[in-house]
C-alpha positions as a LaTeX table, in Angstrom:
\begin{tabular}{lrrr}
\hline
Residue & $x$ (\AA) & $y$ (\AA) & $z$ (\AA) \\
\hline
Met1 & 0.00 & 0.00 & 0.00 \\
Thr2 & 1.22 & 3.47 & $-0.85$ \\
Ser3 & $-1.28$ & 6.02 & 0.24 \\
Asn4 & $-2.21$ & 9.50 & 1.25 \\
Pro5 & $-1.73$ & 10.00 & 5.01 \\
Gln6 & $-5.23$ & 11.48 & 5.19 \\
Glu7 & $-6.92$ & 8.32 & 3.86 \\
Leu8 & $-5.67$ & 5.41 & 5.95 \\
Asp9 & $-7.62$ & 2.27 & 6.73 \\
Pro10 & $-8.40$ & 1.35 & 10.34 \\
Glu11 & $-6.07$ & $-1.69$ & 10.32 \\
Tyr12 & $-3.09$ & 0.46 & 9.34 \\
Leu13 & $-3.84$ & 2.95 & 12.10 \\
Ala14 & $-4.35$ & 0.14 & 14.64 \\
Phe15 & $-0.93$ & $-1.28$ & 13.70 \\
Trp16 & 0.63 & 2.08 & 14.67 \\
Arg17 & $-1.03$ & 1.85 & 18.11 \\
Glu18 & 0.36 & $-1.61$ & 18.86 \\
Arg19 & 3.62 & $-1.89$ & 20.78 \\
His20 & 6.43 & $-2.40$ & 18.24 \\
Leu21 & 10.07 & $-1.44$ & 18.06 \\
Cys22 & 10.66 & 0.76 & 15.03 \\
Thr23 & 13.55 & 2.14 & 13.03 \\
Leu24 & 14.33 & 5.74 & 12.12 \\
Thr25 & 16.38 & 6.45 & 9.01 \\
Thr26 & 18.04 & 9.86 & 8.80 \\
Pro27 & 20.54 & 11.16 & 6.25 \\
Arg28 & 24.09 & 11.71 & 7.45 \\
Pro29 & 25.78 & 14.91 & 6.21 \\
Asp30 & 27.51 & 12.80 & 3.50 \\
Gly31 & 24.09 & 11.53 & 2.31 \\
Ser32 & 24.46 & 7.96 & 3.57 \\
Pro33 & 21.58 & 6.53 & 5.64 \\
His34 & 21.79 & 6.25 & 9.43 \\
Val35 & 19.31 & 3.66 & 10.75 \\
Val36 & 18.62 & 3.22 & 14.47 \\
Pro37 & 16.00 & 1.47 & 16.61 \\
Val38 & 13.50 & 3.84 & 18.23 \\
Gly39 & 10.04 & 4.08 & 19.70 \\
Val40 & 7.66 & 5.99 & 17.42 \\
Thr41 & 4.19 & 7.37 & 17.94 \\
Tyr42 & 1.91 & 8.34 & 15.08 \\
Asp43 & $-0.67$ & 11.10 & 15.37 \\
Pro44 & $-2.74$ & 10.88 & 12.18 \\
Glu45 & $-4.98$ & 13.80 & 13.20 \\
His46 & $-2.02$ & 16.17 & 13.07 \\
Gly47 & $-0.02$ & 14.23 & 10.47 \\
Leu48 & 2.92 & 13.80 & 12.86 \\
Ala49 & 5.17 & 10.95 & 13.87 \\
Arg50 & 7.21 & 11.60 & 17.01 \\
Val51 & 10.48 & 10.15 & 18.31 \\
Ile52 & 11.85 & 11.19 & 21.70 \\
Ala53 & 15.63 & 11.47 & 21.73 \\
Asp54 & 18.64 & 12.91 & 23.50 \\
Lys55 & 19.74 & 16.19 & 21.93 \\
Ala56 & 23.31 & 14.88 & 21.58 \\
Ser57 & 22.31 & 11.76 & 19.62 \\
Arg58 & 23.48 & 11.17 & 16.05 \\
Lys59 & 19.88 & 11.06 & 14.78 \\
Val60 & 19.20 & 14.53 & 16.21 \\
Arg61 & 22.47 & 15.90 & 14.84 \\
Asn62 & 21.60 & 14.48 & 11.41 \\
Val63 & 18.21 & 16.22 & 11.40 \\
Leu64 & 19.73 & 19.50 & 12.56 \\
Ala65 & 22.46 & 19.29 & 9.89 \\
Ala66 & 19.76 & 19.31 & 7.20 \\
Gly67 & 18.98 & 22.94 & 8.03 \\
Pro68 & 15.72 & 24.81 & 8.53 \\
Glu69 & 13.84 & 22.87 & 5.82 \\
Gly70 & 14.26 & 19.72 & 7.88 \\
Ala71 & 15.60 & 16.31 & 6.94 \\
Arg72 & 13.80 & 13.77 & 4.78 \\
Val73 & 13.42 & 10.72 & 7.00 \\
Ala74 & 11.49 & 7.48 & 7.35 \\
Val75 & 10.23 & 5.46 & 10.30 \\
Cys76 & 9.32 & 1.83 & 9.86 \\
Gln77 & 7.96 & $-1.08$ & 11.87 \\
Val78 & 7.67 & $-4.77$ & 11.00 \\
Asp79 & 5.70 & $-7.62$ & 12.52 \\
Gly80 & 5.93 & $-10.79$ & 10.46 \\
Arg81 & 4.34 & $-10.03$ & 7.10 \\
Arg82 & 2.91 & $-6.74$ & 8.33 \\
Trp83 & 4.98 & $-3.62$ & 7.85 \\
Ala84 & 4.39 & 0.12 & 7.83 \\
Thr85 & 6.54 & 3.08 & 6.83 \\
Leu86 & 5.95 & 6.79 & 7.37 \\
Glu87 & 8.03 & 9.26 & 5.38 \\
Gly88 & 8.32 & 13.00 & 5.71 \\
Arg89 & 10.29 & 16.02 & 6.85 \\
Ala90 & 11.74 & 15.93 & 10.34 \\
His91 & 12.47 & 18.84 & 12.64 \\
Val92 & 13.93 & 18.86 & 16.15 \\
Arg93 & 11.60 & 20.42 & 18.72 \\
Thr94 & 12.73 & 21.62 & 22.13 \\
Glu95 & 9.56 & 23.24 & 23.48 \\
Pro96 & 8.58 & 21.69 & 26.84 \\
Glu97 & 4.94 & 21.24 & 25.81 \\
Arg98 & 5.96 & 19.32 & 22.67 \\
Ile99 & 8.31 & 17.11 & 24.67 \\
Ala100 & 5.58 & 16.44 & 27.24 \\
Glu101 & 3.10 & 15.50 & 24.49 \\
Ala102 & 5.63 & 13.14 & 22.90 \\
Glu103 & 6.37 & 11.54 & 26.29 \\
Arg104 & 2.63 & 11.12 & 26.97 \\
Arg105 & 2.07 & 9.43 & 23.62 \\
Tyr106 & 5.15 & 7.24 & 24.10 \\
Ala107 & 3.87 & 6.08 & 27.51 \\
Gln108 & 0.47 & 5.34 & 26.00 \\
Arg109 & 1.84 & 3.25 & 23.13 \\
Tyr110 & 4.70 & 1.49 & 24.93 \\
Gly111 & 3.09 & 1.02 & 28.34 \\
Arg112 & 5.80 & 2.78 & 30.32 \\
Thr113 & 6.85 & 6.30 & 31.10 \\
Pro114 & 10.18 & 7.20 & 29.50 \\
Arg115 & 13.04 & 7.76 & 31.93 \\
Val116 & 13.72 & 11.33 & 32.98 \\
Asn117 & 16.15 & 13.03 & 30.60 \\
Pro118 & 16.77 & 16.77 & 30.89 \\
Ala119 & 18.50 & 16.65 & 27.48 \\
Arg120 & 15.40 & 15.24 & 25.77 \\
Val121 & 14.11 & 16.67 & 22.50 \\
Val122 & 11.50 & 15.47 & 20.04 \\
Val123 & 12.06 & 14.61 & 16.43 \\
Glu124 & 8.74 & 15.51 & 14.81 \\
Ile125 & 8.09 & 14.14 & 11.35 \\
Glu126 & 5.51 & 15.84 & 9.14 \\
Val127 & 4.20 & 12.73 & 7.41 \\
Ala128 & 3.88 & 13.12 & 3.65 \\
Arg129 & 3.77 & 9.48 & 2.52 \\
Val130 & 2.69 & 6.19 & 4.04 \\
Met131 & 3.41 & 2.70 & 2.85 \\
Gly132 & 2.73 & $-0.72$ & 4.21 \\
His133 & 1.20 & $-4.12$ & 4.04 \\
Gly134 & $-1.08$ & $-5.15$ & 6.82 \\
\hline
\end{tabular}
């Protein structure tokens, strides 16, 4: 399935609410892909995927290196034959209310509150494309 993020079927959305480890792919400054395991939440109402991260992490530095337009990234999850990918532009957010919202959503999806991290930021992805097979 390749689809418009505004027209997703209920099974696809339900898959993004299940507890799954995901990957985030960001471009390094040399253009090569950097892929790391992460927890991701998807907010289809606002068209945002969120990844909480430490501001010193490579993934955050990669997004920041892309400049004010943001980095083109992808998040993906797999469960057997089911898979789902969200693609879009990522920006690093440092506002406390955005971090709190990302932490709340993470706790809801993953069943645990993330550890306290004063260096936490949020990688917000404005989802432009969705793909998957569910």
